[in-house]
Coordinates of C-alpha atoms in Angstrom, one line a residue:
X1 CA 0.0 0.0 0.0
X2 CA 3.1 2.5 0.7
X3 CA 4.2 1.9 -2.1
X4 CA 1.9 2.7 -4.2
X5 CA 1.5 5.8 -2.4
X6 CA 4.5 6.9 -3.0
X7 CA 4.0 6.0 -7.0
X8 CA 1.6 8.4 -7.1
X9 CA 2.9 11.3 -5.1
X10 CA 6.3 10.7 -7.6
X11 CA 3.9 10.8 -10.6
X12 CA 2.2 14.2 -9.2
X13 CA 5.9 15.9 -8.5
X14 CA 7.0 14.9 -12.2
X15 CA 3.5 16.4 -13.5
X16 CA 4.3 19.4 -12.1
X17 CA 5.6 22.5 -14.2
X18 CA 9.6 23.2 -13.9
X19 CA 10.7 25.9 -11.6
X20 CA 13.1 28.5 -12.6
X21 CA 16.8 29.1 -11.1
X22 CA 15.6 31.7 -8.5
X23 CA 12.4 30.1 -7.2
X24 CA 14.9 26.8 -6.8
X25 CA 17.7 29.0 -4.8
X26 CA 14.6 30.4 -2.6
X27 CA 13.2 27.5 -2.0
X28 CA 16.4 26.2 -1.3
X29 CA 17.4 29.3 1.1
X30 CA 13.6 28.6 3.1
X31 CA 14.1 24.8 3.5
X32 CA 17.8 24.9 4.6
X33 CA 17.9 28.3 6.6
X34 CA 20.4 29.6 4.5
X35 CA 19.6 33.1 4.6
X36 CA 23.4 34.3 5.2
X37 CA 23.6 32.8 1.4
X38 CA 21.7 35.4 -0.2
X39 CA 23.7 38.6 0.2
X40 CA 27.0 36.8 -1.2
X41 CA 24.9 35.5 -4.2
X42 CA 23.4 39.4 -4.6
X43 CA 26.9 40.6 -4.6
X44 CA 28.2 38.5 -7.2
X45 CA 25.5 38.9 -9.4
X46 CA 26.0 42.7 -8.8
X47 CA 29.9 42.7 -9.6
X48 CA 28.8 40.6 -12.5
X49 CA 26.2 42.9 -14.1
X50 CA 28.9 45.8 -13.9
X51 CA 31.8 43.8 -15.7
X52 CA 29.4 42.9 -18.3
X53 CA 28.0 46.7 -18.3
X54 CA 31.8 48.1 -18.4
X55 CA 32.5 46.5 -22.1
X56 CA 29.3 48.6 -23.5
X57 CA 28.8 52.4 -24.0
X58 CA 27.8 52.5 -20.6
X59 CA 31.5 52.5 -19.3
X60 CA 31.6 56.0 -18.8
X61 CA 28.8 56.4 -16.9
X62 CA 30.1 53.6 -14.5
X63 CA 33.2 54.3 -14.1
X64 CA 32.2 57.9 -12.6
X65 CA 30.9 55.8 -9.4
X66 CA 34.5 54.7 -8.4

């Protein structure tokens, strides 16, 4: 009896629609209490956007923050 149970919760899981990278991390961040996580991911996706900003016309403007 489990284990058909457990064939049809696995059937209703793979059913389901796919999550995207972010919902995943959040999820992931809510189920493990890895909140101290977040800020390092923030900050590398930050230093990230402004390497891949400095190669376009908007160099200028960036480089008058520093």
């Amino acid at each position: 009896m489990a284990q058909d149970e457990q064939k049809d919760d696995f059937a209703a899981q793979a059913s389901g629609g796919r999550s995207s990278l972010a919902s995943e991390f959040t999820d992931f961040l809510k189920e493990n209490k890895k909140w101290w996580l977040a800020p390092i991911v923030i900050a590398i996706l930050g230093l990230g956007l402004l390497v891949l900003l400095g190669g376009t016309a908007a160099a200028p403007f960036i480089y008058t923050l520093f």
